[in-house]
PDB file of C-alpha atoms and ligand atoms in Angstrom:
ATOM      1  CA  MET I1090      -6.056  -0.299  -5.977  1.00  0.00           C
ATOM      2  CA  ILE I1091      -2.253   2.261  -6.385  1.00  0.00           C
ATOM      3  CA  VAL I1092      -0.768   4.881  -3.762  1.00  0.00           C
ATOM      4  CA  ASP I1093       1.549   7.188  -5.609  1.00  0.00           C
ATOM      5  CA  CYS I1094       3.165   7.823  -1.840  1.00  0.00           C
ATOM      6  CA  HIS I1095       5.151  11.029  -3.758  1.00  0.00           C
ATOM      7  CA  VAL I1096       4.034  13.688  -5.556  1.00  0.00           C
ATOM      8  CA  HIS I1097       4.462  17.266  -5.807  1.00  0.00           C
ATOM      9  CA  VAL I1098       2.327  20.476  -6.507  1.00  0.00           C
ATOM     10  CA  ASN I1099       4.623  23.308  -6.188  1.00  0.00           C
ATOM     11  CA  ASN I1100       5.109  24.680  -9.649  1.00  0.00           C
ATOM     12  CA  TYR I1101       8.831  24.041 -11.019  1.00  0.00           C
ATOM     13  CA  GLN I1102       8.839  25.921 -13.954  1.00  0.00           C
ATOM     14  CA  ASP I1103       7.695  29.441 -12.368  1.00  0.00           C
ATOM     15  CA  GLU I1104       8.375  29.868  -8.471  1.00  0.00           C
ATOM     16  CA  THR I1105       7.297  33.424  -8.389  1.00  0.00           C
ATOM     17  CA  VAL I1106       3.406  32.400  -9.927  1.00  0.00           C
ATOM     18  CA  PHE I1107       0.781  30.604  -7.515  1.00  0.00           C
ATOM     19  CA  VAL I1108      -0.829  27.313  -9.151  1.00  0.00           C
ATOM     20  CA  LEU I1109      -1.990  24.935  -7.052  1.00  0.00           C
ATOM     21  CA  ASP I1110      -5.929  24.702  -7.822  1.00  0.00           C
ATOM     22  CA  ARG I1111      -4.913  24.049 -11.491  1.00  0.00           C
ATOM     23  CA  SER I1112      -1.930  21.814 -10.594  1.00  0.00           C
ATOM     24  CA  LEU I1113      -4.680  20.407  -7.672  1.00  0.00           C
ATOM     25  CA  ASP I1114      -6.593  19.530 -11.106  1.00  0.00           C
ATOM     26  CA  LEU I1115      -3.630  18.353 -13.387  1.00  0.00           C
ATOM     27  CA  LEU I1116      -2.658  15.956 -10.687  1.00  0.00           C
ATOM     28  CA  GLN I1117      -6.882  14.740 -10.351  1.00  0.00           C
ATOM     29  CA  HIS I1118      -6.618  14.242 -13.995  1.00  0.00           C
ATOM     30  CA  THR I1119      -3.699  12.471 -14.063  1.00  0.00           C
ATOM     31  CA  MET I1120      -4.347  10.905 -11.566  1.00  0.00           C
ATOM     32  CA  ARG I1121      -7.760   9.089 -13.006  1.00  0.00           C
ATOM     33  CA  ARG I1122      -6.143   8.677 -16.241  1.00  0.00           C
ATOM     34  CA  ASN I1123      -3.667   6.173 -13.567  1.00  0.00           C
ATOM     35  CA  ARG I1124      -5.655   4.856 -12.071  1.00  0.00           C
ATOM     36  CA  VAL I1125      -4.273   5.686  -9.276  1.00  0.00           C
ATOM     37  CA  ASP I1126      -6.919   5.900  -6.205  1.00  0.00           C
ATOM     38  CA  LEU I1127      -4.766   7.915  -2.907  1.00  0.00           C
ATOM     39  CA  ALA I1128      -1.753  10.364  -3.267  1.00  0.00           C
ATOM     40  CA  MET I1129       0.531  11.145  -0.965  1.00  0.00           C
ATOM     41  CA  ILE I1130       1.671  15.416  -2.159  1.00  0.00           C
ATOM     42  CA  LEU I1131       4.688  15.611  -0.594  1.00  0.00           C
ATOM     43  CA  THR I1132       5.220  20.000   0.377  1.00  0.00           C
ATOM     44  CA  SER I1133       8.267  21.832   0.162  1.00  0.00           C
ATOM     45  CA  TYR I1134      11.589  22.608   2.643  1.00  0.00           C
ATOM     46  CA  VAL I1135      10.801  26.813   1.046  1.00  0.00           C
ATOM     47  CA  VAL I1136       7.319  28.640   1.093  1.00  0.00           C
ATOM     48  CA  SER I1137       7.011  30.619  -2.043  1.00  0.00           C
ATOM     49  CA  PRO I1138       4.361  31.720  -4.805  1.00  0.00           C
ATOM     50  CA  GLY I1139       5.550  28.435  -5.776  1.00  0.00           C
ATOM     51  CA  ARG I1140       5.453  26.708  -3.327  1.00  0.00           C
ATOM     52  CA  PRO I1141       2.183  26.110  -1.097  1.00  0.00           C
ATOM     53  CA  SER I1142       2.839  25.515   2.323  1.00  0.00           C
ATOM     54  CA  THR I1143       1.277  22.977   4.186  1.00  0.00           C
ATOM     55  CA  ARG I1144      -0.939  24.200   5.516  1.00  0.00           C
ATOM     56  CA  GLN I1145      -2.327  26.544   2.131  1.00  0.00           C
ATOM     57  CA  VAL I1146      -2.308  22.422   1.188  1.00  0.00           C
ATOM     58  CA  VAL I1147      -3.894  20.581   3.752  1.00  0.00           C
ATOM     59  CA  GLU I1148      -7.209  23.931   3.159  1.00  0.00           C
ATOM     60  CA  ALA I1149      -7.084  23.313  -1.026  1.00  0.00           C
ATOM     61  CA  ILE I1150      -7.517  18.514  -0.263  1.00  0.00           C
ATOM     62  CA  ARG I1151      -9.760  19.304   2.999  1.00  0.00           C
ATOM     63  CA  ASP I1152     -12.451  17.556   0.511  1.00  0.00           C
ATOM     64  CA  LEU I1153     -10.268  16.053  -2.204  1.00  0.00           C
ATOM     65  CA  PRO I1154      -9.947  12.502  -0.444  1.00  0.00           C
ATOM     66  CA  GLN I1155      -8.112  10.990  -3.018  1.00  0.00           C
ATOM     67  CA  PHE I1156      -5.375  13.036  -0.677  1.00  0.00           C
ATOM     68  CA  ARG I1157      -2.867  12.825   2.204  1.00  0.00           C
ATOM     69  CA  VAL I1158      -0.583  15.616   2.922  1.00  0.00           C
ATOM     70  CA  VAL I1159       2.751  14.758   4.264  1.00  0.00           C
ATOM     71  CA  ALA I1160       5.065  17.920   5.406  1.00  0.00           C
ATOM     72  CA  GLY I1161       8.654  18.912   4.397  1.00  0.00           C
ATOM     73  CA  LEU I1162      10.291  20.761   7.153  1.00  0.00           C
ATOM     74  CA  ASP I1163      12.845  23.481   6.409  1.00  0.00           C
ATOM     75  CA  TYR I1164      16.466  22.987   7.680  1.00  0.00           C
ATOM     76  CA  PHE I1165      17.203  26.885   8.799  1.00  0.00           C
ATOM     77  CA  SER I1166      13.667  28.278  10.012  1.00  0.00           C
ATOM     78  CA  PHE I1167      11.883  24.012  11.851  1.00  0.00           C
ATOM     79  CA  ARG I1168      11.345  25.519  15.555  1.00  0.00           C
ATOM     80  CA  PRO I1169       9.550  22.583  17.355  1.00  0.00           C
ATOM     81  CA  GLU I1170       6.575  25.571  18.775  1.00  0.00           C
ATOM     82  CA  ASP I1171       6.304  24.596  14.442  1.00  0.00           C
ATOM     83  CA  LEU I1172       5.196  21.004  15.709  1.00  0.00           C
ATOM     84  CA  VAL I1173       1.885  22.392  17.333  1.00  0.00           C
ATOM     85  CA  GLU I1174      -0.190  22.940  14.521  1.00  0.00           C
ATOM     86  CA  LEU I1175       0.862  19.898  11.889  1.00  0.00           C
ATOM     87  CA  ALA I1176       0.031  17.799  15.161  1.00  0.00           C
ATOM     88  CA  ASP I1177      -3.924  19.259  14.702  1.00  0.00           C
ATOM     89  CA  TYR I1178      -3.569  18.341  10.577  1.00  0.00           C
ATOM     90  CA  VAL I1179      -2.346  14.463  11.797  1.00  0.00           C
ATOM     91  CA  ARG I1180      -4.616  13.897  13.944  1.00  0.00           C
ATOM     92  CA  ALA I1181      -7.595  14.773  11.732  1.00  0.00           C
ATOM     93  CA  GLY I1182      -5.538  12.040   9.159  1.00  0.00           C
ATOM     94  CA  ILE I1183      -4.911  14.327   6.961  1.00  0.00           C
ATOM     95  CA  VAL I1184      -0.447  14.731   7.097  1.00  0.00           C
ATOM     96  CA  ARG I1185      -0.142  11.177   7.159  1.00  0.00           C
ATOM     97  CA  GLY I1186       4.488  11.621   7.558  1.00  0.00           C
ATOM     98  CA  LEU I1187       6.971  14.196   7.696  1.00  0.00           C
ATOM     99  CA  LYS I1188       9.345  15.207   5.268  1.00  0.00           C
ATOM    100  CA  LEU I1189      13.705  15.990   6.072  1.00  0.00           C
ATOM    101  CA  TYR I1190      15.444  17.166   1.943  1.00  0.00           C
ATOM    102  CA  PRO I1191      18.770  16.352   2.891  1.00  0.00           C
ATOM    103  CA  GLY I1192      21.112  17.203   0.301  1.00  0.00           C
ATOM    104  CA  TYR I1193      18.918  20.767  -0.899  1.00  0.00           C
ATOM    105  CA  GLN I1194      20.097  21.621   2.097  1.00  0.00           C
ATOM    106  CA  PRO I1195      22.832  21.388   4.204  1.00  0.00           C
ATOM    107  CA  PHE I1196      22.490  18.803   6.997  1.00  0.00           C
ATOM    108  CA  TYR I1197      22.741  14.868   8.059  1.00  0.00           C
ATOM    109  CA  PRO I1198      19.046  13.070   8.898  1.00  0.00           C
ATOM    110  CA  SER I1199      21.479  12.613  12.111  1.00  0.00           C
ATOM    111  CA  ASP I1200      21.619  15.868  12.967  1.00  0.00           C
ATOM    112  CA  ALA I1201      20.543  16.881  16.453  1.00  0.00           C
ATOM    113  CA  ARG I1202      18.090  19.829  15.556  1.00  0.00           C
ATOM    114  CA  TRP I1203      15.108  16.845  14.291  1.00  0.00           C
ATOM    115  CA  GLU I1204      15.166  15.888  17.354  1.00  0.00           C
ATOM    116  CA  PRO I1205      11.828  17.259  18.660  1.00  0.00           C
ATOM    117  CA  ALA I1206      10.720  16.073  14.225  1.00  0.00           C
ATOM    118  CA  TYR I1207      11.579  12.551  15.519  1.00  0.00           C
ATOM    119  CA  GLN I1208       9.639  12.685  18.879  1.00  0.00           C
ATOM    120  CA  PHE I1209       6.976  13.786  16.985  1.00  0.00           C
ATOM    121  CA  ALA I1210       6.549  11.297  13.990  1.00  0.00           C
ATOM    122  CA  ALA I1211       7.267   8.481  16.873  1.00  0.00           C
ATOM    123  CA  GLU I1212       4.860   9.411  19.173  1.00  0.00           C
ATOM    124  CA  HIS I1213       2.009   9.849  16.362  1.00  0.00           C
ATOM    125  CA  GLN I1214       3.480   6.570  14.944  1.00  0.00           C
ATOM    126  CA  ILE I1215       4.063   8.394  11.192  1.00  0.00           C
ATOM    127  CA  PRO I1216       7.003   7.822   8.869  1.00  0.00           C
ATOM    128  CA  VAL I1217      10.081  10.247   8.595  1.00  0.00           C
ATOM    129  CA  MET I1218      10.619  10.719   3.825  1.00  0.00           C
ATOM    130  CA  ILE I1219      14.381  11.062   3.413  1.00  0.00           C
ATOM    131  CA  HIS I1220      15.357  12.488  -0.043  1.00  0.00           C
ATOM    132  CA  SER I1221      18.249  11.173  -1.173  1.00  0.00           C
ATOM    133  CA  GLY I1222      19.791  10.773  -4.393  1.00  0.00           C
ATOM    134  CA  ASP I1223      20.503  13.400  -7.194  1.00  0.00           C
ATOM    135  CA  THR I1224      19.580  16.325  -7.018  1.00  0.00           C
ATOM    136  CA  TYR I1225      16.677  18.067  -9.262  1.00  0.00           C
ATOM    137  CA  SER I1226      19.579  21.331  -8.563  1.00  0.00           C
ATOM    138  CA  PRO I1227      22.807  21.861 -10.166  1.00  0.00           C
ATOM    139  CA  ARG I1228      22.960  23.993  -6.756  1.00  0.00           C
ATOM    140  CA  GLY I1229      22.140  20.437  -3.773  1.00  0.00           C
ATOM    141  CA  LYS I1230      24.625  19.159  -1.791  1.00  0.00           C
ATOM    142  CA  LEU I1231      24.568  15.287  -2.272  1.00  0.00           C
ATOM    143  CA  LYS I1232      27.440  14.272   0.436  1.00  0.00           C
ATOM    144  CA  TYR I1233      23.711  15.130   2.620  1.00  0.00           C
ATOM    145  CA  ALA I1234      22.457  12.952   0.302  1.00  0.00           C
ATOM    146  CA  HIS I1235      23.998   9.875   0.889  1.00  0.00           C
ATOM    147  CA  PRO I1236      21.558   7.100   1.691  1.00  0.00           C
ATOM    148  CA  LEU I1237      24.224   5.589   4.599  1.00  0.00           C
ATOM    149  CA  HIS I1238      23.366   8.506   6.084  1.00  0.00           C
ATOM    150  CA  VAL I1239      19.420   7.383   7.160  1.00  0.00           C
ATOM    151  CA  ASP I1240      21.432   4.481   8.666  1.00  0.00           C
ATOM    152  CA  GLU I1241      22.846   6.114  11.898  1.00  0.00           C
ATOM    153  CA  ALA I1242      19.515   8.298  11.874  1.00  0.00           C
ATOM    154  CA  ALA I1243      17.559   5.307  11.879  1.00  0.00           C
ATOM    155  CA  VAL I1244      19.663   3.455  14.436  1.00  0.00           C
ATOM    156  CA  ASP I1245      19.647   5.450  17.322  1.00  0.00           C
ATOM    157  CA  HIS I1246      15.974   6.585  16.530  1.00  0.00           C
ATOM    158  CA  PRO I1247      14.363   2.770  16.694  1.00  0.00           C
ATOM    159  CA  ASP I1248      10.934   4.157  16.951  1.00  0.00           C
ATOM    160  CA  VAL I1249      10.721   5.892  13.722  1.00  0.00           C
ATOM    161  CA  ARG I1250      10.138   4.455  10.399  1.00  0.00           C
ATOM    162  CA  PHE I1251      12.523   5.960   7.521  1.00  0.00           C
ATOM    163  CA  VAL I1252      10.877   5.925   3.731  1.00  0.00           C
ATOM    164  CA  ILE I1253      14.526   6.499   1.967  1.00  0.00           C
ATOM    165  CA  CYS I1254      13.071   8.623  -1.124  1.00  0.00           C
ATOM    166  CA  HIS I1255      14.050   6.894  -5.038  1.00  0.00           C
ATOM    167  CA  ILE I1256      15.872   4.231  -3.733  1.00  0.00           C
ATOM    168  CA  GLY I1257      18.740   6.788  -2.935  1.00  0.00           C
ATOM    169  CA  ASN I1258      19.616   6.723  -6.707  1.00  0.00           C
ATOM    170  CA  PRO I1259      22.159   5.885  -8.501  1.00  0.00           C
ATOM    171  CA  TRP I1260      23.964   4.757  -4.841  1.00  0.00           C
ATOM    172  CA  ILE I1261      21.275   2.127  -4.804  1.00  0.00           C
ATOM    173  CA  ARG I1262      22.660  -0.465  -3.271  1.00  0.00           C
ATOM    174  CA  ASP I1263      24.229   1.200  -1.059  1.00  0.00           C
ATOM    175  CA  CYS I1264      19.803   2.003  -0.047  1.00  0.00           C
ATOM    176  CA  MET I1265      19.687  -1.642  -0.881  1.00  0.00           C
ATOM    177  CA  GLU I1266      21.664  -2.446   2.485  1.00  0.00           C
ATOM    178  CA  VAL I1267      20.446   0.346   5.107  1.00  0.00           C
ATOM    179  CA  VAL I1268      17.296  -1.415   4.202  1.00  0.00           C
ATOM    180  CA  TYR I1269      18.138  -4.469   4.435  1.00  0.00           C
ATOM    181  CA  LYS I1270      19.669  -4.132   8.351  1.00  0.00           C
ATOM    182  CA  ASN I1271      16.640  -1.934   9.543  1.00  0.00           C
ATOM    183  CA  PRO I1272      13.603  -3.459   9.229  1.00  0.00           C
ATOM    184  CA  ASN I1273      12.260   0.175  10.844  1.00  0.00           C
ATOM    185  CA  VAL I1274      13.562   1.996   6.923  1.00  0.00           C
ATOM    186  CA  TYR I1275      12.008   1.577   3.596  1.00  0.00           C
ATOM    187  CA  THR I1276      12.370   3.079   0.686  1.00  0.00           C
ATOM    188  CA  ASP I1277       9.857   4.447  -2.499  1.00  0.00           C
ATOM    189  CA  ILE I1278      10.539   4.682  -6.265  1.00  0.00           C
ATOM    190  CA  SER I1279       9.790   7.727  -7.150  1.00  0.00           C
ATOM    191  CA  GLY I1280      12.063  10.238  -9.039  1.00  0.00           C
ATOM    192  CA  LEU I1281      14.537   7.263 -11.236  1.00  0.00           C
ATOM    193  CA  THR I1282      13.629   9.074 -14.669  1.00  0.00           C
ATOM    194  CA  LEU I1283      12.787  13.132 -15.658  1.00  0.00           C
ATOM    195  CA  GLY I1284       9.331  13.157 -18.201  1.00  0.00           C
ATOM    196  CA  ASP I1285       9.383   9.640 -19.512  1.00  0.00           C
ATOM    197  CA  PHE I1286      11.385   7.014 -19.357  1.00  0.00           C
ATOM    198  CA  GLU I1287      14.386   6.282 -21.887  1.00  0.00           C
ATOM    199  CA  ASP I1288      13.879   2.743 -23.063  1.00  0.00           C
ATOM    200  CA  ARG I1289      17.066   1.704 -22.120  1.00  0.00           C
ATOM    201  CA  PHE I1290      17.490   3.293 -19.091  1.00  0.00           C
ATOM    202  CA  GLU I1291      14.141   1.795 -18.297  1.00  0.00           C
ATOM    203  CA  VAL I1292      15.267  -1.704 -18.712  1.00  0.00           C
ATOM    204  CA  TYR I1293      18.897  -0.422 -16.355  1.00  0.00           C
ATOM    205  CA  MET I1294      16.241   1.600 -13.637  1.00  0.00           C
ATOM    206  CA  ARG I1295      14.344  -1.803 -13.502  1.00  0.00           C
ATOM    207  CA  ARG I1296      16.788  -5.045 -13.235  1.00  0.00           C
ATOM    208  CA  GLN I1297      18.184  -2.747 -10.429  1.00  0.00           C
ATOM    209  CA  VAL I1298      14.083  -2.946  -8.913  1.00  0.00           C
ATOM    210  CA  GLN I1299      14.636  -6.163  -9.362  1.00  0.00           C
ATOM    211  CA  ASP I1300      18.613  -6.786  -7.511  1.00  0.00           C
ATOM    212  CA  MET I1301      16.628  -4.839  -5.025  1.00  0.00           C
ATOM    213  CA  LEU I1302      14.089  -7.555  -4.130  1.00  0.00           C
ATOM    214  CA  LEU I1303      16.044 -10.070  -4.892  1.00  0.00           C
ATOM    215  CA  TYR I1304      18.939  -9.307  -2.145  1.00  0.00           C
ATOM    216  CA  GLY I1305      17.002  -9.558   0.653  1.00  0.00           C
ATOM    217  CA  VAL I1306      14.977  -6.017   0.741  1.00  0.00           C
ATOM    218  CA  GLU I1307      11.281  -8.024   1.022  1.00  0.00           C
ATOM    219  CA  PRO I1308       9.191  -6.496  -0.645  1.00  0.00           C
ATOM    220  CA  HIS I1309       6.845  -4.922   1.809  1.00  0.00           C
ATOM    221  CA  ARG I1310       9.684  -2.034   2.600  1.00  0.00           C
ATOM    222  CA  VAL I1311       9.089  -0.653  -1.087  1.00  0.00           C
ATOM    223  CA  LEU I1312       6.760   1.619  -2.381  1.00  0.00           C
ATOM    224  CA  TYR I1313       5.204   3.002  -5.292  1.00  0.00           C
ATOM    225  CA  GLY I1314       5.837   6.748  -5.755  1.00  0.00           C
ATOM    226  CA  THR I1315       6.679   8.998  -8.995  1.00  0.00           C
ATOM    227  CA  ASP I1316       8.144  12.543  -8.135  1.00  0.00           C
ATOM    228  CA  TRP I1317       4.909  13.770 -10.085  1.00  0.00           C
ATOM    229  CA  PRO I1318       5.308  16.740 -12.179  1.00  0.00           C
ATOM    230  CA  ILE I1319       8.677  15.736 -12.389  1.00  0.00           C
ATOM    231  CA  ALA I1320       8.552  11.490 -13.476  1.00  0.00           C
ATOM    232  CA  SER I1321       5.439  11.270 -15.832  1.00  0.00           C
ATOM    233  CA  MET I1322       2.372   8.754 -14.150  1.00  0.00           C
ATOM    234  CA  GLU I1323       2.120   7.063 -17.875  1.00  0.00           C
ATOM    235  CA  SER I1324       6.305   5.605 -17.797  1.00  0.00           C
ATOM    236  CA  TYR I1325       6.396   4.870 -14.802  1.00  0.00           C
ATOM    237  CA  LEU I1326       3.258   2.587 -14.862  1.00  0.00           C
ATOM    238  CA  ASP I1327       4.528   0.525 -17.977  1.00  0.00           C
ATOM    239  CA  PHE I1328       7.277   0.423 -15.529  1.00  0.00           C
ATOM    240  CA  MET I1329       6.010  -1.527 -13.149  1.00  0.00           C
ATOM    241  CA  GLU I1330       3.946  -3.475 -15.625  1.00  0.00           C
ATOM    242  CA  GLU I1331       6.459  -4.753 -16.785  1.00  0.00           C
ATOM    243  CA  LEU I1332       8.726  -5.619 -13.278  1.00  0.00           C
ATOM    244  CA  ALA I1333       9.311  -9.570 -13.396  1.00  0.00           C
ATOM    245  CA  ILE I1334       8.086 -10.267  -9.501  1.00  0.00           C
ATOM    246  CA  PRO I1335       5.520 -11.800  -8.190  1.00  0.00           C
ATOM    247  CA  ALA I1336       1.590 -10.540  -8.338  1.00  0.00           C
ATOM    248  CA  ARG I1337       1.165  -9.941  -4.776  1.00  0.00           C
ATOM    249  CA  ASP I1338       4.719  -8.375  -3.896  1.00  0.00           C
ATOM    250  CA  LYS I1339       3.416  -5.997  -6.810  1.00  0.00           C
ATOM    251  CA  ARG I1340       0.280  -4.978  -5.208  1.00  0.00           C
ATOM    252  CA  LYS I1341       2.020  -4.917  -1.895  1.00  0.00           C
ATOM    253  CA  ILE I1342       4.364  -2.235  -3.765  1.00  0.00           C
ATOM    254  CA  PHE I1343       1.200  -0.190  -5.691  1.00  0.00           C
ATOM    255  CA  ALA I1344      -0.930   0.635  -2.554  1.00  0.00           C
ATOM    256  CA  GLU I1345      -1.009  -3.008   0.653  1.00  0.00           C
ATOM    257  CA  ASN I1346       2.780  -0.987   1.466  1.00  0.00           C
ATOM    258  CA  ALA I1347       1.750   2.486   2.120  1.00  0.00           C
ATOM    259  CA  LEU I1348      -0.833   2.271   3.523  1.00  0.00           C
ATOM    260  CA  ALA I1349      -0.130   0.399   6.193  1.00  0.00           C
ATOM    261  CA  LEU I1350       3.096   2.629   6.528  1.00  0.00           C
ATOM    262  CA  PHE I1351       1.078   5.850   6.346  1.00  0.00           C
ATOM    263  CA  GLN I1352      -2.345   4.565   7.957  1.00  0.00           C
ATOM    264  CA  LEU I1353      -4.331   5.516   5.940  1.00  0.00           C
ATOM    265  CA  GLU I1354      -6.353   3.406   6.934  1.00  0.00           C
ATOM    266  CA  ALA I1355      -7.421   5.084  10.067  1.00  0.00           C
ATOM    267  CA  ARG I1356     -11.057   5.456  10.888  1.00  0.00           C
ATOM    268  CA  ASN I1357     -10.559  10.254  11.344  1.00  0.00           C
ATOM    269  CA  SER I1358      -9.234   9.647   7.125  1.00  0.00           C
ATOM    270  CA  PRO I1359     -11.625  11.210   4.515  1.00  0.00           C
ATOM    271  CA  LEU I1360     -10.907   8.185   2.478  1.00  0.00           C
ATOM    272  CA  HIS I1361     -12.498   5.643   5.897  1.00  0.00           C
ATOM    273  CA  ARG I1362     -15.476   8.352   6.129  1.00  0.00           C
ATOM    274  CA  ARG I1363     -16.536   8.006   1.871  1.00  0.00           C
ATOM    275  CA  GLY I1364     -16.590   4.291   2.974  1.00  0.00           C
ATOM    276  CA  ARG I1365     -13.458   4.208  -0.634  1.00  0.00           C
ATOM    277  CA  VAL I1366     -10.733   1.440   1.727  1.00  0.00           C
TER     278      VAL I1366
HETATM  279 ZN1  LIG O2867       9.764  13.972  -5.255  1.00  0.00          ZN
END
């Protein structure tokens, strides 16, 4: 089984054009071709025609059991009241996490503004995914996206589980240390390339992921994700295929860790009702 814990349905070509239905069709097709059973769709921190809101995505996937949503929050417009609507989606088993975008937006994960969001995550037992490392847009500010800043939020919120996205690339060692040290921190390997991996870079990155596991990051804290459509699902499968780690660790990374962390087997989830898990 494969769970891709990090995909998007934004229109990266043209932010002014709404393409949610087309993106979902293409995503379903790409998942089938790459043996992906379940995908977590991360909504953006901004809503525009090309970046559908959490509500729009939740409504669009209501009858598609192979999807869940991780709700992106906007640093500037976030109000604790926004969490009321999200609570319904969380109870329905559709929203399974929150996503913050430091770097794309100017804040550190420990910013006091997120206190209600962290309380919400603790109460509902859902993880908070944090963008980290390189920003796809040159307008991002990298200092906010350094994985070391997740440490403070993780220490101050021991009852919240965090996911450092993109293994903090290129600050992979710092990410390793934050995950190694904090039992409530996980990391995903998504977004390590644009499109397909270039051969030499793929070898380099595979070594980094292997080193991370060798360093002492337990395999149950690493999640499979691609960042599709920014990265190619085909190329990511090849990347994983040649990763020199025990088969049981690969199974954890491919699916078991995400199933447990996002509680994808919850009774109220559409997937469970249809008997697929
Ligand atoms: Zn992403």
